[in-house]
């Protein structure tokens, strides 16, 4: 059980913070609420805090519960946001998604939960314009942290075989979400990396 493991971390290992290494721990709402209740019942939030990666849709679904999650020790939420290059394909979906992302970040910050916006970049239809869009979104939404991760298909998966023509790096030690692995149709990998570094520089220099 997550709550038993959390107590073990505190009691036997002196841990004060952990991240639930689950791609979407909130997908089962009932189970996640029970976990929070267990932590509170054991008086653990006073001694340990924690973070999760989750989806904007789950945050919107649970907006009334965010203060309760914070009470259970949840202090950091990393949100996977849709890639601007992907959203370009569907204007209606894009407008809805962008508005929801902004609102989810506002709700989290209101609940005193530290927020991180994760942008996936480097899809086939990425351009300098879509990279710029992710910067504008990040600045408009005002998460505490913004992170641009390179689209990286895992080797030996069907997706990797599908995208093989676009893959330019076969040194798997570089599959770290920082190094561009694939070449978008209208950009070089170097141009993609430079665009991402420019986003980081602007975002954090303005924050500073």
Short mmCIF file of N, CA and C in Angstrom, two decimals, residues 87-100:
data_model
loop_
_atom_site.label_atom_id
_atom_site.label_comp_id
_atom_site.label_asym_id
_atom_site.label_seq_id
_atom_site.Cartn_x
_atom_site.Cartn_y
_atom_site.Cartn_z
N UNK A 87 -1.76 20.29 -31.03
CA UNK A 87 -2.99 21.07 -30.92
C UNK A 87 -3.28 21.86 -32.20
N UNK A 88 -2.22 22.18 -32.91
CA UNK A 88 -2.35 22.92 -34.17
C UNK A 88 -3.33 22.21 -35.12
N UNK A 89 -3.47 20.90 -34.94
CA UNK A 89 -4.30 20.11 -35.85
C UNK A 89 -5.80 20.31 -35.58
N UNK A 90 -6.16 20.88 -34.43
CA UNK A 90 -7.57 20.97 -34.06
C UNK A 90 -7.80 22.24 -33.26
N UNK A 91 -8.23 23.31 -33.94
CA UNK A 91 -8.35 24.62 -33.31
C UNK A 91 -9.34 24.63 -32.15
N UNK A 92 -10.49 23.95 -32.31
CA UNK A 92 -11.50 23.95 -31.24
C UNK A 92 -10.93 23.26 -29.99
N UNK A 93 -10.35 22.07 -30.20
CA UNK A 93 -9.76 21.32 -29.10
C UNK A 93 -8.66 22.14 -28.43
N UNK A 94 -7.90 22.86 -29.24
CA UNK A 94 -6.80 23.67 -28.73
C UNK A 94 -7.31 24.74 -27.77
N UNK A 95 -8.35 25.48 -28.20
CA UNK A 95 -8.86 26.58 -27.35
C UNK A 95 -9.35 26.06 -26.01
N UNK A 96 -10.05 24.93 -26.06
CA UNK A 96 -10.56 24.32 -24.82
C UNK A 96 -9.41 23.87 -23.93
N UNK A 97 -8.46 23.18 -24.54
CA UNK A 97 -7.33 22.62 -23.78
C UNK A 97 -6.49 23.72 -23.14
N UNK A 98 -6.20 24.77 -23.91
CA UNK A 98 -5.38 25.87 -23.39
C UNK A 98 -6.08 26.52 -22.20
N UNK A 99 -7.39 26.74 -22.32
CA UNK A 99 -8.15 27.36 -21.22
C UNK A 99 -8.15 26.45 -19.98
N UNK A 100 -8.30 25.15 -20.18
CA UNK A 100 -8.29 24.21 -19.05
C UNK A 100 -6.92 24.16 -18.37
#
